[in-house]
């Protein structure tokens, strides 16, 4: 058995896929590419694939990661070439590398996500005022939002999960840069940040039509931001 | 347009992937280098439309022509409709996001009557005038086909041209004429185009036919109002399925659709001869594909789609003469790659259960059988050639093989039905439960028997076309009666909404005059009528009232055997004499055999049509 890590992008043509849709798309591409993927044991075997993080409907990404387990070895170059050819338009393979079989699951180690969120400004706003609002927002110790859960509405303080929050204004567009925690340490979604910010500042922005792009996922290890493609040894440290 | 919709509209609707397009194997042609542009319109949501094999076939066959492009459009769900109207956006195609009015042809497939209001709604959302008479040649030509086009009249005033029968050959004739006509459009106009199209076999131009009525509302005559059209339109048919184009590079949707797998057609038609079944009459004769063709098409589809399941589709796949061999070959070839084989519907006999055992991998799902009626007497009336022993043998085989849940499909309201027949349904269900308890032993706790009862809807071109539907009250009483008899913790009883079946019957047997009701119901807000939660019965009743129509006349009235039926000018190849004789056989309880396994039943198809019974497994 061999484990292969794949870095890919989810582009505009597949923006509205759910995580499940994306998983299926990979499963089918892998079958078309005739990559010898291993299957799980049990009554309902499925291909052994593990994604670093789920991406919501409507969100694109420049850097996503997944591990697949192979039942027989295959030359990486060959695998990359075949998969690249088999992937549907909009899902773009960026790089591949092999990782040790016992490498910890990506889902368990990836804990930082960065986003650029573009919104349409529906009124006037200057950059200085914007910066002040952000500073005020980040100075707060609590930003409580209401989440709808199966057990009814629940309060959640998202402030500790917001690591960076900046914005730039270009004419009628505004670009937010957000860094949040994800994975085992909790998960703050970019639209939660923007909606809370818009809600408390009265910014002229329509929260329902944000264009969200994830630009990076990292493993934060003691303050060092590691690229998931470089993070694979058993001990958890690089190389 | 695409950017605006993707950024401003799609984030606000449910299941936005319905409208995104861009799927693997979707065809994006250069708009300006083709002569003819067709929008294939499916009057229901994406996940239903994409599961339809006819769409896959026509999309492939038309797009394989260099001079033509075909793009897709589905009925936008109610939230999307609201957004389109709010933003004054017109209905657009999935491939190029172009407005539908930019196409030369909008081709609707009519799969069920209850999709008719969606057809009108889609025309309206596209900005196309509803009535054919209001459209000159500046508007796209509105074409329709599919099984429900065999009774075209309820929707005829809105459609320019129907193609009756199998579309994969006739569509090319239509495209050829549109292509030559486009160069000279100003000369001949729309009427000129329609005149030329009317010369194609299988093409029905409703505007060239007038209906005369008797004072009691029945039809006196259907006559052409021009000299150049035939009195009867005979369906188009494919002769040899091995030589017919079949898509081996179908679109692979991203979102989950109803039939999310390879659909490999193994045969067309069914000659079992169930007397209520429209498909069994209109798709005759039975034509099979050669196993080699199937294996080749399976191979290409596996390579091109990456699906993990091959479904062998047809009206009755266990009747395929080479079914065992083909299943074995497919499993040998693909089992090791984790690709399974599935069968969509099973006859209620032990042979079929053996097949199911053969294909099932590890997953144990429910097995479904359709005995249709509860007593042998009634099964003889409807010519359902399944005996109680067949069914019990099948169920026994299923339980022994490890299945713990079975579904039984029945129809209520069938001609001559009495309480005894309903008692028969209950008795059968209880016998299945008892059998399950005996065989499953310690696992009987998982035993589940689902009984589904749909309501009989008489359909055009069947031996039961003359039969009036039971009144809604009667159907409701029968459902109640049956529910009372099926009280058992192992039995789940489902039934169809009788009100929906009633409206369906109005359109299944209605003529051109019911088109007015359709338009009224649409105006009043009816959409997605086949979706139980969207169906607005009161609104339909209002439409009947406001148009002064008596729905009973179409749904419940027995039609006279000599009456001119609304579809009498549409010819399926099956003769009037055969339908009459089958009708009479039904009421005397006489069964009729299947011509594949016995003598010719002289239904007329092989005598009248340029195709015959084509079995690949013998000789």
mmCIF file of N, CA and C in Angstrom, chain B residues 37-129:
data_model
loop_
_atom_site.group_PDB
_atom_site.id
_atom_site.type_symbol
_atom_site.label_atom_id
_atom_site.label_comp_id
_atom_site.label_asym_id
_atom_site.label_seq_id
_atom_site.Cartn_x
_atom_site.Cartn_y
_atom_site.Cartn_z
ATOM 1 N N UNK B 37 -29.669 25.538 -33.889
ATOM 2 C CA UNK B 37 -29.446 25.506 -32.441
ATOM 3 C C UNK B 37 -30.721 25.066 -31.750
ATOM 4 N N UNK B 38 -30.613 23.998 -30.979
ATOM 5 C CA UNK B 38 -31.794 23.422 -30.332
ATOM 6 C C UNK B 38 -31.613 23.430 -28.818
ATOM 7 N N UNK B 39 -32.643 23.848 -28.118
ATOM 8 C CA UNK B 39 -32.637 23.732 -26.659
ATOM 9 C C UNK B 39 -33.524 22.545 -26.309
ATOM 10 N N UNK B 40 -32.946 21.550 -25.649
ATOM 11 C CA UNK B 40 -33.731 20.413 -25.182
ATOM 12 C C UNK B 40 -34.320 20.800 -23.839
ATOM 13 N N UNK B 41 -35.642 20.824 -23.761
ATOM 14 C CA UNK B 41 -36.295 21.311 -22.545
ATOM 15 C C UNK B 41 -36.969 20.164 -21.820
ATOM 16 N N UNK B 42 -36.560 19.946 -20.586
ATOM 17 C CA UNK B 42 -37.198 18.910 -19.771
ATOM 18 C C UNK B 42 -38.059 19.595 -18.724
ATOM 19 N N UNK B 43 -39.380 19.367 -18.764
ATOM 20 C CA UNK B 43 -40.262 20.139 -17.876
ATOM 21 C C UNK B 43 -40.308 19.625 -16.432
ATOM 22 N N UNK B 44 -39.154 19.378 -15.867
ATOM 23 C CA UNK B 44 -39.071 19.059 -14.445
ATOM 24 C C UNK B 44 -37.661 19.439 -14.005
ATOM 25 N N UNK B 45 -37.340 19.231 -12.730
ATOM 26 C CA UNK B 45 -36.040 19.686 -12.239
ATOM 27 C C UNK B 45 -34.888 18.866 -12.826
ATOM 28 N N UNK B 46 -33.711 19.428 -12.693
ATOM 29 C CA UNK B 46 -32.470 18.844 -13.222
ATOM 30 C C UNK B 46 -32.292 17.382 -12.860
ATOM 31 N N UNK B 47 -32.442 17.058 -11.566
ATOM 32 C CA UNK B 47 -32.096 15.697 -11.149
ATOM 33 C C UNK B 47 -33.067 14.648 -11.691
ATOM 34 N N UNK B 48 -34.253 15.073 -12.094
ATOM 35 C CA UNK B 48 -35.171 14.142 -12.743
ATOM 36 C C UNK B 48 -34.865 14.081 -14.234
ATOM 37 N N UNK B 49 -34.728 15.248 -14.838
ATOM 38 C CA UNK B 49 -34.465 15.299 -16.274
ATOM 39 C C UNK B 49 -33.173 14.606 -16.674
ATOM 40 N N UNK B 50 -32.137 14.774 -15.853
ATOM 41 C CA UNK B 50 -30.855 14.174 -16.202
ATOM 42 C C UNK B 50 -30.875 12.658 -16.061
ATOM 43 N N UNK B 51 -31.904 12.131 -15.410
ATOM 44 C CA UNK B 51 -32.014 10.684 -15.242
ATOM 45 C C UNK B 51 -32.739 10.039 -16.416
ATOM 46 N N UNK B 52 -33.122 10.873 -17.369
ATOM 47 C CA UNK B 52 -33.957 10.399 -18.458
ATOM 48 C C UNK B 52 -33.089 9.968 -19.633
ATOM 49 N N UNK B 53 -33.226 8.713 -20.021
ATOM 50 C CA UNK B 53 -32.373 8.167 -21.063
ATOM 51 C C UNK B 53 -32.593 8.863 -22.408
ATOM 52 N N UNK B 54 -33.848 9.238 -22.681
ATOM 53 C CA UNK B 54 -34.164 9.897 -23.949
ATOM 54 C C UNK B 54 -33.355 11.167 -24.139
ATOM 55 N N UNK B 55 -33.187 11.930 -23.064
ATOM 56 C CA UNK B 55 -32.381 13.150 -23.140
ATOM 57 C C UNK B 55 -30.951 12.788 -23.519
ATOM 58 N N UNK B 56 -30.409 11.778 -22.846
ATOM 59 C CA UNK B 56 -29.022 11.390 -23.128
ATOM 60 C C UNK B 56 -28.866 10.982 -24.590
ATOM 61 N N UNK B 57 -29.860 10.225 -25.100
ATOM 62 C CA UNK B 57 -29.763 9.747 -26.483
ATOM 63 C C UNK B 57 -29.819 10.924 -27.457
ATOM 64 N N UNK B 58 -30.809 11.797 -27.294
ATOM 65 C CA UNK B 58 -30.968 12.884 -28.254
ATOM 66 C C UNK B 58 -29.832 13.904 -28.162
ATOM 67 N N UNK B 59 -29.377 14.183 -26.973
ATOM 68 C CA UNK B 59 -28.263 15.123 -26.774
ATOM 69 C C UNK B 59 -27.035 14.612 -27.524
ATOM 70 N N UNK B 60 -26.810 13.329 -27.412
ATOM 71 C CA UNK B 60 -25.662 12.727 -28.080
ATOM 72 C C UNK B 60 -25.852 12.730 -29.595
ATOM 73 N N UNK B 61 -27.023 12.284 -30.041
ATOM 74 C CA UNK B 61 -27.213 12.101 -31.479
ATOM 75 C C UNK B 61 -27.221 13.453 -32.200
ATOM 76 N N UNK B 62 -27.821 14.451 -31.594
ATOM 77 C CA UNK B 62 -27.860 15.766 -32.241
ATOM 78 C C UNK B 62 -26.481 16.429 -32.195
ATOM 79 N N UNK B 63 -25.812 16.351 -31.068
ATOM 80 C CA UNK B 63 -24.503 16.996 -30.972
ATOM 81 C C UNK B 63 -23.421 16.285 -31.771
ATOM 82 N N UNK B 64 -23.707 15.057 -32.219
ATOM 83 C CA UNK B 64 -22.705 14.423 -33.073
ATOM 84 C C UNK B 64 -22.782 14.971 -34.505
ATOM 85 N N UNK B 65 -23.793 15.768 -34.790
ATOM 86 C CA UNK B 65 -23.842 16.474 -36.088
ATOM 87 C C UNK B 65 -22.991 17.734 -35.991
ATOM 88 N N UNK B 66 -22.226 17.982 -37.017
ATOM 89 C CA UNK B 66 -21.391 19.179 -36.990
ATOM 90 C C UNK B 66 -22.189 20.459 -37.150
ATOM 91 N N UNK B 67 -23.322 20.360 -37.859
ATOM 92 C CA UNK B 67 -24.040 21.588 -38.217
ATOM 93 C C UNK B 67 -25.049 22.036 -37.150
ATOM 94 N N UNK B 68 -25.141 21.290 -36.044
ATOM 95 C CA UNK B 68 -26.193 21.567 -35.068
ATOM 96 C C UNK B 68 -25.652 21.502 -33.656
ATOM 97 N N UNK B 69 -26.208 22.312 -32.781
ATOM 98 C CA UNK B 69 -25.891 22.144 -31.372
ATOM 99 C C UNK B 69 -27.162 21.939 -30.575
ATOM 100 N N UNK B 70 -27.056 21.156 -29.495
ATOM 101 C CA UNK B 70 -28.178 20.997 -28.579
ATOM 102 C C UNK B 70 -27.685 21.319 -27.173
ATOM 103 N N UNK B 71 -28.408 22.200 -26.502
ATOM 104 C CA UNK B 71 -28.107 22.520 -25.115
ATOM 105 C C UNK B 71 -29.318 22.144 -24.269
ATOM 106 N N UNK B 72 -29.143 22.192 -22.941
ATOM 107 C CA UNK B 72 -30.230 21.724 -22.068
ATOM 108 C C UNK B 72 -30.841 22.840 -21.248
ATOM 109 N N UNK B 73 -32.118 22.678 -20.963
ATOM 110 C CA UNK B 73 -32.768 23.558 -19.989
ATOM 111 C C UNK B 73 -33.803 22.735 -19.220
ATOM 112 N N UNK B 74 -33.844 22.955 -17.907
ATOM 113 C CA UNK B 74 -34.791 22.234 -17.050
ATOM 114 C C UNK B 74 -35.733 23.236 -16.409
ATOM 115 N N UNK B 75 -36.806 22.720 -15.835
ATOM 116 C CA UNK B 75 -37.727 23.620 -15.143
ATOM 117 C C UNK B 75 -37.032 24.164 -13.908
ATOM 118 N N UNK B 76 -36.941 25.480 -13.790
ATOM 119 C CA UNK B 76 -36.335 26.023 -12.573
ATOM 120 C C UNK B 76 -37.264 25.763 -11.394
ATOM 121 N N UNK B 77 -36.690 25.382 -10.265
ATOM 122 C CA UNK B 77 -37.497 25.164 -9.066
ATOM 123 C C UNK B 77 -38.138 26.496 -8.668
ATOM 124 N N UNK B 78 -39.166 26.429 -7.826
ATOM 125 C CA UNK B 78 -39.961 27.632 -7.530
ATOM 126 C C UNK B 78 -39.123 28.805 -7.012
ATOM 127 N N UNK B 79 -38.072 28.512 -6.231
ATOM 128 C CA UNK B 79 -37.261 29.624 -5.711
ATOM 129 C C UNK B 79 -36.482 30.294 -6.845
ATOM 130 N N UNK B 80 -36.019 29.490 -7.796
ATOM 131 C CA UNK B 80 -35.274 30.032 -8.933
ATOM 132 C C UNK B 80 -36.223 30.810 -9.855
ATOM 133 N N UNK B 81 -37.416 30.288 -10.040
ATOM 134 C CA UNK B 81 -38.395 31.009 -10.864
ATOM 135 C C UNK B 81 -38.623 32.404 -10.287
ATOM 136 N N UNK B 82 -38.778 32.445 -8.971
ATOM 137 C CA UNK B 82 -39.015 33.723 -8.306
ATOM 138 C C UNK B 82 -37.861 34.696 -8.570
ATOM 139 N N UNK B 83 -36.634 34.187 -8.457
ATOM 140 C CA UNK B 83 -35.458 35.043 -8.675
ATOM 141 C C UNK B 83 -35.390 35.516 -10.126
ATOM 142 N N UNK B 84 -35.689 34.597 -11.060
ATOM 143 C CA UNK B 84 -35.642 34.987 -12.475
ATOM 144 C C UNK B 84 -36.644 36.102 -12.748
ATOM 145 N N UNK B 85 -37.858 35.930 -12.229
ATOM 146 C CA UNK B 85 -38.900 36.925 -12.497
ATOM 147 C C UNK B 85 -38.572 38.249 -11.809
ATOM 148 N N UNK B 86 -38.094 38.162 -10.570
ATOM 149 C CA UNK B 86 -37.733 39.348 -9.810
ATOM 150 C C UNK B 86 -36.666 40.176 -10.536
ATOM 151 N N UNK B 87 -35.706 39.487 -11.152
ATOM 152 C CA UNK B 87 -34.610 40.182 -11.821
ATOM 153 C C UNK B 87 -34.838 40.353 -13.321
ATOM 154 N N UNK B 88 -36.045 40.022 -13.753
ATOM 155 C CA UNK B 88 -36.402 40.114 -15.172
ATOM 156 C C UNK B 88 -35.406 39.391 -16.068
ATOM 157 N N UNK B 89 -35.015 38.214 -15.616
ATOM 158 C CA UNK B 89 -34.097 37.402 -16.411
ATOM 159 C C UNK B 89 -34.920 36.363 -17.149
ATOM 160 N N UNK B 90 -34.486 36.042 -18.364
ATOM 161 C CA UNK B 90 -35.249 35.034 -19.080
ATOM 162 C C UNK B 90 -34.592 33.672 -18.877
ATOM 163 N N UNK B 91 -35.366 32.635 -19.117
ATOM 164 C CA UNK B 91 -34.885 31.265 -18.954
ATOM 165 C C UNK B 91 -33.676 31.064 -19.871
ATOM 166 N N UNK B 92 -32.656 30.375 -19.373
ATOM 167 C CA UNK B 92 -31.425 30.235 -20.148
ATOM 168 C C UNK B 92 -30.989 28.784 -20.214
ATOM 169 N N UNK B 93 -30.116 28.489 -21.179
ATOM 170 C CA UNK B 93 -29.636 27.116 -21.323
ATOM 171 C C UNK B 93 -28.427 26.898 -20.408
ATOM 172 N N UNK B 94 -28.208 25.644 -20.015
ATOM 173 C CA UNK B 94 -27.122 25.356 -19.075
ATOM 174 C C UNK B 94 -25.731 25.483 -19.704
ATOM 175 N N UNK B 95 -25.613 25.155 -20.998
ATOM 176 C CA UNK B 95 -24.282 25.151 -21.605
ATOM 177 C C UNK B 95 -23.765 26.566 -21.839
ATOM 178 N N UNK B 96 -24.511 27.369 -22.580
ATOM 179 C CA UNK B 96 -23.990 28.689 -22.956
ATOM 180 C C UNK B 96 -24.616 29.829 -22.161
ATOM 181 N N UNK B 97 -25.564 29.505 -21.311
ATOM 182 C CA UNK B 97 -26.296 30.526 -20.547
ATOM 183 C C UNK B 97 -26.976 31.530 -21.475
ATOM 184 N N UNK B 98 -27.325 31.079 -22.665
ATOM 185 C CA UNK B 98 -28.029 31.992 -23.569
ATOM 186 C C UNK B 98 -29.528 31.920 -23.315
ATOM 187 N N UNK B 99 -30.222 33.031 -23.570
ATOM 188 C CA UNK B 99 -31.678 33.007 -23.432
ATOM 189 C C UNK B 99 -32.276 31.982 -24.399
ATOM 190 N N UNK B 100 -33.327 31.318 -23.980
ATOM 191 C CA UNK B 100 -33.950 30.285 -24.804
ATOM 192 C C UNK B 100 -34.491 30.846 -26.119
ATOM 193 N N UNK B 101 -34.907 32.102 -26.091
ATOM 194 C CA UNK B 101 -35.446 32.670 -27.358
ATOM 195 C C UNK B 101 -34.377 32.771 -28.441
ATOM 196 N N UNK B 102 -33.100 32.679 -28.089
ATOM 197 C CA UNK B 102 -32.051 32.743 -29.111
ATOM 198 C C UNK B 102 -31.935 31.457 -29.925
ATOM 199 N N UNK B 103 -32.583 30.394 -29.470
ATOM 200 C CA UNK B 103 -32.472 29.112 -30.165
ATOM 201 C C UNK B 103 -33.460 29.038 -31.334
ATOM 202 N N UNK B 104 -33.154 28.176 -32.302
ATOM 203 C CA UNK B 104 -34.086 27.970 -33.424
ATOM 204 C C UNK B 104 -35.236 27.079 -32.996
ATOM 205 N N UNK B 105 -34.933 26.138 -32.119
ATOM 206 C CA UNK B 105 -35.946 25.159 -31.708
ATOM 207 C C UNK B 105 -35.897 24.983 -30.185
ATOM 208 N N UNK B 106 -37.066 24.904 -29.570
ATOM 209 C CA UNK B 106 -37.148 24.472 -28.180
ATOM 210 C C UNK B 106 -37.864 23.129 -28.218
ATOM 211 N N UNK B 107 -37.174 22.080 -27.814
ATOM 212 C CA UNK B 107 -37.728 20.733 -27.931
ATOM 213 C C UNK B 107 -38.070 20.184 -26.554
ATOM 214 N N UNK B 108 -39.358 20.045 -26.290
ATOM 215 C CA UNK B 108 -39.813 19.526 -24.994
ATOM 216 C C UNK B 108 -39.982 18.023 -25.061
ATOM 217 N N UNK B 109 -39.624 17.344 -23.990
ATOM 218 C CA UNK B 109 -39.988 15.937 -23.899
ATOM 219 C C UNK B 109 -41.137 15.821 -22.911
ATOM 220 N N UNK B 110 -42.167 15.080 -23.314
ATOM 221 C CA UNK B 110 -43.365 14.935 -22.482
ATOM 222 C C UNK B 110 -43.373 13.525 -21.913
ATOM 223 N N UNK B 111 -42.989 13.414 -20.647
ATOM 224 C CA UNK B 111 -42.884 12.099 -20.020
ATOM 225 C C UNK B 111 -44.092 11.760 -19.173
ATOM 226 N N UNK B 112 -44.779 12.769 -18.666
ATOM 227 C CA UNK B 112 -45.976 12.527 -17.871
ATOM 228 C C UNK B 112 -46.870 13.759 -17.961
ATOM 229 N N UNK B 113 -48.176 13.501 -17.857
ATOM 230 C CA UNK B 113 -49.157 14.574 -18.029
ATOM 231 C C UNK B 113 -48.971 15.684 -17.003
ATOM 232 N N UNK B 114 -48.593 15.292 -15.795
ATOM 233 C CA UNK B 114 -48.541 16.289 -14.738
ATOM 234 C C UNK B 114 -47.335 17.231 -14.869
ATOM 235 N N UNK B 115 -46.606 17.137 -15.965
ATOM 236 C CA UNK B 115 -45.532 18.101 -16.212
ATOM 237 C C UNK B 115 -45.996 19.205 -17.164
ATOM 238 N N UNK B 116 -47.247 19.118 -17.630
ATOM 239 C CA UNK B 116 -47.719 20.070 -18.640
ATOM 240 C C UNK B 116 -47.661 21.532 -18.181
ATOM 241 N N UNK B 117 -48.038 21.794 -16.922
ATOM 242 C CA UNK B 117 -48.009 23.203 -16.494
ATOM 243 C C UNK B 117 -46.569 23.729 -16.509
ATOM 244 N N UNK B 118 -45.606 22.836 -16.288
ATOM 245 C CA UNK B 118 -44.211 23.278 -16.347
ATOM 246 C C UNK B 118 -43.793 23.649 -17.765
ATOM 247 N N UNK B 119 -44.383 22.967 -18.759
ATOM 248 C CA UNK B 119 -44.078 23.320 -20.150
ATOM 249 C C UNK B 119 -44.512 24.765 -20.395
ATOM 250 N N UNK B 120 -45.738 25.077 -19.999
ATOM 251 C CA UNK B 120 -46.234 26.445 -20.202
ATOM 252 C C UNK B 120 -45.383 27.444 -19.424
ATOM 253 N N UNK B 121 -45.033 27.060 -18.211
ATOM 254 C CA UNK B 121 -44.254 27.973 -17.381
ATOM 255 C C UNK B 121 -42.876 28.240 -17.983
ATOM 256 N N UNK B 122 -42.293 27.219 -18.561
ATOM 257 C CA UNK B 122 -40.967 27.399 -19.166
ATOM 258 C C UNK B 122 -41.052 28.285 -20.401
ATOM 259 N N UNK B 123 -42.113 28.100 -21.202
ATOM 260 C CA UNK B 123 -42.299 28.987 -22.365
ATOM 261 C C UNK B 123 -42.418 30.425 -21.883
ATOM 262 N N UNK B 124 -43.223 30.608 -20.847
ATOM 263 C CA UNK B 124 -43.443 31.952 -20.323
ATOM 264 C C UNK B 124 -42.152 32.557 -19.762
ATOM 265 N N UNK B 125 -41.406 31.764 -19.023
ATOM 266 C CA UNK B 125 -40.139 32.264 -18.465
ATOM 267 C C UNK B 125 -39.131 32.586 -19.567
ATOM 268 N N UNK B 126 -39.277 31.894 -20.684
ATOM 269 C CA UNK B 126 -38.375 32.175 -21.805
ATOM 270 C C UNK B 126 -38.823 33.424 -22.562
ATOM 271 N N UNK B 127 -40.019 33.905 -22.254
ATOM 272 C CA UNK B 127 -40.543 35.075 -22.960
ATOM 273 C C UNK B 127 -41.174 34.722 -24.294
ATOM 274 N N UNK B 128 -41.565 33.460 -24.437
ATOM 275 C CA UNK B 128 -42.172 32.986 -25.685
ATOM 276 C C UNK B 128 -43.694 32.975 -25.523
ATOM 277 N N UNK B 129 -44.429 33.554 -26.483
ATOM 278 C CA UNK B 129 -45.902 33.500 -26.373
ATOM 279 C C UNK B 129 -46.370 32.052 -26.278
#
